mmCIF file of C-alpha atoms in Angstrom:
data_model
loop_
_atom_site.group_PDB
_atom_site.id
_atom_site.type_symbol
_atom_site.label_atom_id
_atom_site.label_comp_id
_atom_site.label_asym_id
_atom_site.label_seq_id
_atom_site.Cartn_x
_atom_site.Cartn_y
_atom_site.Cartn_z
ATOM 1 C CA MET A 6 45.716 61.303 6.479
ATOM 2 C CA SER A 7 43.072 63.045 8.254
ATOM 3 C CA SER A 8 43.029 63.383 11.959
ATOM 4 C CA PRO A 9 40.823 61.506 14.339
ATOM 5 C CA SER A 10 37.536 63.173 14.266
ATOM 6 C CA ALA A 11 36.251 64.112 17.724
ATOM 7 C CA PRO A 12 33.382 61.947 18.981
ATOM 8 C CA PRO A 13 29.817 62.854 17.623
ATOM 9 C CA GLY A 14 28.287 65.510 19.753
ATOM 10 C CA GLY A 15 31.515 65.983 21.657
ATOM 11 C CA ALA A 16 31.892 69.418 21.608
ATOM 12 C CA ARG A 17 28.036 70.387 21.951
ATOM 13 C CA ALA A 18 28.354 68.087 25.293
ATOM 14 C CA ARG A 19 31.285 70.372 26.129
ATOM 15 C CA ALA A 20 29.460 73.019 25.865
ATOM 16 C CA ARG A 21 26.447 72.124 27.548
ATOM 17 C CA LEU A 22 28.419 71.278 30.495
ATOM 18 C CA GLU A 23 30.109 74.226 30.554
ATOM 19 C CA VAL A 24 27.160 76.632 30.272
ATOM 20 C CA THR A 25 25.163 74.635 33.050
ATOM 21 C CA ALA A 26 28.222 75.145 35.179
ATOM 22 C CA ALA A 27 27.920 78.758 34.648
ATOM 23 C CA ILE A 28 23.743 78.899 35.462
ATOM 24 C CA LYS A 29 24.967 76.986 38.731
ATOM 25 C CA GLU A 30 27.385 79.223 39.816
ATOM 26 C CA ALA A 31 25.376 82.158 38.922
ATOM 27 C CA ALA A 32 22.571 80.274 41.096
ATOM 28 C CA ARG A 33 24.772 79.965 43.854
ATOM 29 C CA ARG A 34 25.638 83.661 43.698
ATOM 30 C CA HIS A 35 21.733 84.295 43.993
ATOM 31 C CA LEU A 36 21.571 82.065 47.058
ATOM 32 C CA ALA A 37 24.390 84.021 48.817
ATOM 33 C CA ALA A 38 22.307 87.041 48.275
ATOM 34 C CA GLY A 39 18.759 86.570 48.477
ATOM 35 C CA GLY A 40 18.690 82.613 50.217
ATOM 36 C CA ALA A 41 16.975 79.778 48.191
ATOM 37 C CA ALA A 42 13.300 81.200 48.377
ATOM 38 C CA GLN A 43 14.200 84.244 46.449
ATOM 39 C CA LEU A 44 16.226 82.016 43.390
ATOM 40 C CA SER A 45 14.836 82.973 40.296
ATOM 41 C CA LEU A 46 15.437 81.506 36.701
ATOM 42 C CA ARG A 47 14.480 85.003 35.091
ATOM 43 C CA ALA A 48 17.469 86.416 37.599
ATOM 44 C CA VAL A 49 19.948 83.943 36.297
ATOM 45 C CA ALA A 50 19.193 84.411 32.743
ATOM 46 C CA ARG A 51 19.529 87.815 33.076
ATOM 47 C CA GLU A 52 22.949 87.723 34.821
ATOM 48 C CA LEU A 53 24.165 85.526 32.200
ATOM 49 C CA GLY A 54 23.256 87.598 29.538
ATOM 50 C CA MET A 55 20.594 84.739 28.496
ATOM 51 C CA VAL A 56 16.780 84.757 27.273
ATOM 52 C CA SER A 57 14.688 82.807 29.796
ATOM 53 C CA SER A 58 13.848 80.281 27.117
ATOM 54 C CA ALA A 59 17.573 79.314 26.504
ATOM 55 C CA LEU A 60 17.909 78.891 30.229
ATOM 56 C CA TYR A 61 15.016 76.824 30.417
ATOM 57 C CA ARG A 62 16.381 74.270 28.077
ATOM 58 C CA TYR A 63 19.257 73.276 30.926
ATOM 59 C CA PHE A 64 16.585 73.581 33.992
ATOM 60 C CA PRO A 65 12.981 73.588 33.001
ATOM 61 C CA SER A 66 11.994 74.827 36.322
ATOM 62 C CA ARG A 67 13.383 76.451 39.444
ATOM 63 C CA ASP A 68 12.786 73.269 41.209
ATOM 64 C CA ASP A 69 14.961 71.520 38.629
ATOM 65 C CA LEU A 70 17.841 74.088 39.302
ATOM 66 C CA LEU A 71 17.424 73.955 43.065
ATOM 67 C CA THR A 72 17.693 69.911 42.867
ATOM 68 C CA ALA A 73 20.835 70.334 40.858
ATOM 69 C CA LEU A 74 22.178 72.496 43.430
ATOM 70 C CA ILE A 75 21.103 70.731 46.172
ATOM 71 C CA THR A 76 22.744 67.482 44.993
ATOM 72 C CA ASP A 77 25.843 69.342 44.221
ATOM 73 C CA ALA A 78 26.044 70.406 47.643
ATOM 74 C CA TYR A 79 25.630 67.162 49.407
ATOM 75 C CA ASP A 80 27.856 65.639 47.009
ATOM 76 C CA SER A 81 30.439 68.072 47.856
ATOM 77 C CA LEU A 82 29.821 67.877 51.563
ATOM 78 C CA GLY A 83 29.813 63.854 51.379
ATOM 79 C CA GLU A 84 33.295 63.821 49.525
ATOM 80 C CA ALA A 85 35.030 66.167 51.952
ATOM 81 C CA ALA A 86 33.968 63.968 54.779
ATOM 82 C CA GLU A 87 35.033 60.836 52.679
ATOM 83 C CA THR A 88 38.428 62.313 51.780
ATOM 84 C CA ALA A 89 39.245 63.407 55.730
ATOM 85 C CA HIS A 90 38.427 59.741 56.639
ATOM 86 C CA ALA A 91 40.361 58.236 53.818
ATOM 87 C CA GLU A 92 42.998 59.734 55.808
ATOM 88 C CA VAL A 93 42.459 58.309 59.323
ATOM 89 C CA ALA A 94 41.111 54.748 57.422
ATOM 90 C CA ASP A 95 43.174 52.693 59.759
ATOM 91 C CA ALA A 96 42.814 54.811 63.001
ATOM 92 C CA ALA A 97 40.750 53.506 66.055
ATOM 93 C CA PRO A 98 36.806 53.901 65.205
ATOM 94 C CA PRO A 99 36.431 56.957 67.850
ATOM 95 C CA HIS A 100 39.032 59.032 65.931
ATOM 96 C CA ARG A 101 37.582 58.274 62.470
ATOM 97 C CA TRP A 102 34.181 59.025 63.855
ATOM 98 C CA THR A 103 35.249 62.730 64.949
ATOM 99 C CA THR A 104 37.547 63.001 61.905
ATOM 100 C CA VAL A 105 34.487 62.626 59.879
ATOM 101 C CA CYS A 106 32.500 64.965 62.331
ATOM 102 C CA GLU A 107 35.153 67.919 61.759
ATOM 103 C CA ALA A 108 34.981 67.505 58.071
ATOM 104 C CA VAL A 109 31.419 68.249 57.970
ATOM 105 C CA ARG A 110 32.248 71.578 60.169
ATOM 106 C CA ARG A 111 34.599 72.576 58.089
ATOM 107 C CA TRP A 112 32.757 72.048 55.088
ATOM 108 C CA ALA A 113 29.919 74.212 56.289
ATOM 109 C CA LEU A 114 31.876 76.905 57.520
ATOM 110 C CA ALA A 115 33.649 76.954 53.919
ATOM 111 C CA HIS A 116 30.144 76.569 52.160
ATOM 112 C CA PRO A 117 27.461 78.593 54.891
ATOM 113 C CA HIS A 118 24.826 79.430 51.952
ATOM 114 C CA GLU A 119 25.302 75.592 50.538
ATOM 115 C CA TYR A 120 24.807 74.408 53.874
ATOM 116 C CA ALA A 121 21.893 76.568 54.536
ATOM 117 C CA LEU A 122 20.288 75.261 51.189
ATOM 118 C CA ILE A 123 20.507 71.432 52.501
ATOM 119 C CA TYR A 124 19.828 71.849 56.249
ATOM 120 C CA GLY A 125 18.209 75.288 56.463
ATOM 121 C CA THR A 126 14.803 76.469 56.330
ATOM 122 C CA PRO A 127 12.990 74.485 54.168
ATOM 123 C CA VAL A 128 12.175 76.142 50.534
ATOM 124 C CA PRO A 129 8.555 76.645 50.512
ATOM 125 C CA GLY A 130 6.859 74.981 47.980
ATOM 126 C CA TYR A 131 9.971 72.625 47.077
ATOM 127 C CA HIS A 132 10.152 68.826 47.670
ATOM 128 C CA ALA A 133 13.426 67.359 47.284
ATOM 129 C CA PRO A 134 13.005 64.088 44.646
ATOM 130 C CA LEU A 135 14.190 60.701 45.699
ATOM 131 C CA THR A 136 17.262 61.142 43.361
ATOM 132 C CA THR A 137 18.747 63.772 45.894
ATOM 133 C CA LEU A 138 18.955 60.711 48.519
ATOM 134 C CA PRO A 139 22.415 59.061 47.209
ATOM 135 C CA ALA A 140 23.721 62.179 47.825
ATOM 136 C CA ALA A 141 22.314 63.179 50.843
ATOM 137 C CA SER A 142 23.211 59.713 52.287
ATOM 138 C CA ARG A 143 27.098 59.797 52.019
ATOM 139 C CA VAL A 144 27.998 61.059 55.471
ATOM 140 C CA GLY A 145 25.408 59.255 57.463
ATOM 141 C CA LEU A 146 26.557 56.068 55.493
ATOM 142 C CA LEU A 147 29.913 56.868 56.267
ATOM 143 C CA LEU A 148 29.349 57.048 60.042
ATOM 144 C CA ILE A 149 27.355 53.665 60.031
ATOM 145 C CA GLY A 150 30.362 52.563 58.355
ATOM 146 C CA VAL A 151 32.797 53.288 61.327
ATOM 147 C CA ALA A 152 30.198 51.663 63.730
ATOM 148 C CA ARG A 153 29.836 48.693 61.695
ATOM 149 C CA ASP A 154 33.559 48.339 61.726
ATOM 150 C CA ALA A 155 33.674 48.716 65.498
ATOM 151 C CA HIS A 156 31.036 46.048 65.636
ATOM 152 C CA ARG A 157 32.956 43.871 63.923
ATOM 153 C CA ARG A 158 35.954 44.214 65.638
ATOM 154 C CA GLY A 159 34.020 43.693 68.939
ATOM 155 C CA GLN A 160 34.751 47.373 69.786
ATOM 156 C CA LEU A 161 31.517 48.498 69.993
ATOM 157 C CA ALA A 162 29.249 48.696 72.990
ATOM 158 C CA GLU A 163 25.346 48.513 72.674
ATOM 159 C CA PRO A 164 23.615 51.226 73.849
ATOM 160 C CA PRO A 165 20.742 51.451 76.320
ATOM 161 C CA LEU A 166 17.419 51.418 74.487
ATOM 162 C CA PRO A 167 13.916 52.564 76.323
ATOM 163 C CA ALA A 168 11.106 49.439 75.838
ATOM 164 C CA GLY A 169 8.938 52.065 73.897
ATOM 165 C CA CYS A 170 11.607 52.929 71.326
ATOM 166 C CA ARG A 171 12.132 49.085 70.086
ATOM 167 C CA ALA A 172 9.720 48.670 67.842
ATOM 168 C CA GLU A 173 10.789 51.932 66.153
ATOM 169 C CA ALA A 174 14.469 50.994 66.618
ATOM 170 C CA ALA A 175 13.693 47.698 64.553
ATOM 171 C CA ARG A 176 12.391 49.558 61.755
ATOM 172 C CA LEU A 177 15.098 51.890 61.229
ATOM 173 C CA ALA A 178 17.768 48.962 61.853
ATOM 174 C CA ALA A 179 15.873 46.970 59.132
ATOM 175 C CA ASP A 180 16.081 50.118 56.816
ATOM 176 C CA LEU A 181 19.347 51.252 57.376
ATOM 177 C CA ALA A 182 21.655 48.711 58.849
ATOM 178 C CA PRO A 183 20.259 45.368 59.472
ATOM 179 C CA ASP A 184 23.507 44.004 60.612
ATOM 180 C CA LEU A 185 23.888 46.521 63.623
ATOM 181 C CA PRO A 186 21.774 46.115 66.535
ATOM 182 C CA PRO A 187 18.884 48.154 66.696
ATOM 183 C CA ALA A 188 19.812 50.362 69.128
ATOM 184 C CA THR A 189 23.127 50.981 67.738
ATOM 185 C CA VAL A 190 21.189 52.145 64.584
ATOM 186 C CA THR A 191 18.760 54.336 66.884
ATOM 187 C CA ALA A 192 21.923 55.901 68.434
ATOM 188 C CA LEU A 193 23.424 56.350 65.154
ATOM 189 C CA VAL A 194 20.573 58.212 63.760
ATOM 190 C CA ALA A 195 20.020 60.655 66.795
ATOM 191 C CA ALA A 196 24.194 61.344 66.641
ATOM 192 C CA TRP A 197 23.601 62.549 62.849
ATOM 193 C CA ALA A 198 20.625 64.832 63.486
ATOM 194 C CA GLN A 199 22.670 66.196 66.730
ATOM 195 C CA LEU A 200 25.840 66.529 64.702
ATOM 196 C CA TYR A 201 23.929 68.637 61.968
ATOM 197 C CA GLY A 202 22.166 70.729 65.287
ATOM 198 C CA LEU A 203 25.770 71.404 66.183
ATOM 199 C CA VAL A 204 26.839 72.827 63.056
ATOM 200 C CA GLY A 205 23.566 74.628 62.416
ATOM 201 C CA PHE A 206 24.004 76.414 65.556
ATOM 202 C CA GLU A 207 27.316 77.678 64.849
ATOM 203 C CA LEU A 208 26.719 78.747 61.229
ATOM 204 C CA PHE A 209 23.467 80.333 61.872
ATOM 205 C CA GLY A 210 24.606 82.466 65.270
ATOM 206 C CA GLN A 211 23.085 80.446 68.131
ATOM 207 C CA PHE A 212 26.272 80.036 69.850
ATOM 208 C CA ASP A 213 27.207 83.762 69.322
ATOM 209 C CA ARG A 214 28.071 84.913 73.100
ATOM 210 C CA MET A 215 27.588 81.586 74.334
ATOM 211 C CA VAL A 216 30.470 79.395 73.029
ATOM 212 C CA GLU A 217 33.606 81.099 72.116
ATOM 213 C CA ASP A 218 36.247 78.827 71.567
ATOM 214 C CA ARG A 219 34.065 76.589 69.123
ATOM 215 C CA GLU A 220 36.573 74.182 67.630
ATOM 216 C CA PRO A 221 37.439 72.254 70.861
ATOM 217 C CA PHE A 222 33.646 72.445 72.022
ATOM 218 C CA PHE A 223 32.753 70.991 68.878
ATOM 219 C CA ARG A 224 35.479 68.074 69.065
ATOM 220 C CA HIS A 225 34.233 67.218 72.760
ATOM 221 C CA ALA A 226 30.664 67.349 72.041
ATOM 222 C CA THR A 227 31.306 64.992 68.880
ATOM 223 C CA ALA A 228 33.297 62.500 70.932
ATOM 224 C CA ARG A 229 30.416 62.713 73.350
ATOM 225 C CA LEU A 230 28.185 61.577 70.329
ATOM 226 C CA ALA A 231 30.642 58.368 69.718
ATOM 227 C CA GLU A 232 30.411 57.553 72.873
ATOM 228 C CA GLY A 233 26.500 57.450 72.596
ATOM 229 C CA VAL A 234 26.494 55.370 69.601
ATOM 230 C CA GLY A 235 28.692 52.966 71.554
ATOM 231 C CA LEU A 236 32.152 53.671 70.443
ATOM 232 C CA ARG A 237 34.818 52.852 73.104
ATOM 233 C CA ALA A 238 37.160 55.412 73.394
ATOM 234 C CA GLY A 239 40.040 53.233 74.578
ATOM 235 C CA ALA A 240 39.795 50.702 71.614
ATOM 236 C CA ALA A 241 42.673 50.336 69.098
#
C-alpha cells in the first residue's frame, strides 16, 4: 500500500514560507544596520544570494516588504503584551494596566530596531496600508479592555473633560469604544500616546543623563497614566 501523498503544493508552500522568512530576517538585519529608509530589495537579494527578479516574486516592492516587517513587529509586540496580561488576568485593573505597559517596554528594549520601525521616524515616501491596523491595534485594544472591565465592575472613575474637547471625545468614543464614557476614551487615547512617548524617550536616548533608575520610574509613570484614565488604585 502506498503512503498517503502530501497535500498538493505542500512542499512548495513550505519552501515559500522558508524563503519569505529568510528574506524578512535579512531585511531586519538591514534595518539594524541602516534604518528603514535605507532598506533595499537589491541589497537583501545580494545578501541571500538571490537575483532581484526572484525576490520580487515574494515582495513586489520595498513597500510590500516594509509592510510585512511592520505587521510582524506590531504582532510580536501585541503578542508580548497579551501574554503578559493573561498571566494577571484576575488581578485588579490598575495592576493589569501596568503589566501591559511594562510588557511594551520590555519588548521595545529587546527589539529596538523593530520598535523604531513602527514608532520611530516615518519612512519617507511610505504610507502604511489599512491592512496593518489589526496588528497595530492589539495593545490599544488590550488597554481599552482593561478600562472596559473596570467600568463594568464600577471601578472606573470618569476623568474630567473640558467643554472644548467634548465633540472630539464623542467622536473618539463612537469610533473606539461606544460602551465607555467619552471622557474615558479621550483619556485612553492620551495615555496610549504617552506610553509610547515614555518608551521612545528611553529607547532613543532622551532620558540619558536624566533618568537613571528607569524601571521604577516607568512603573510610576504608567501607574499615573492609569489614574488619569480613571482606574482606581484601591479597587479589587
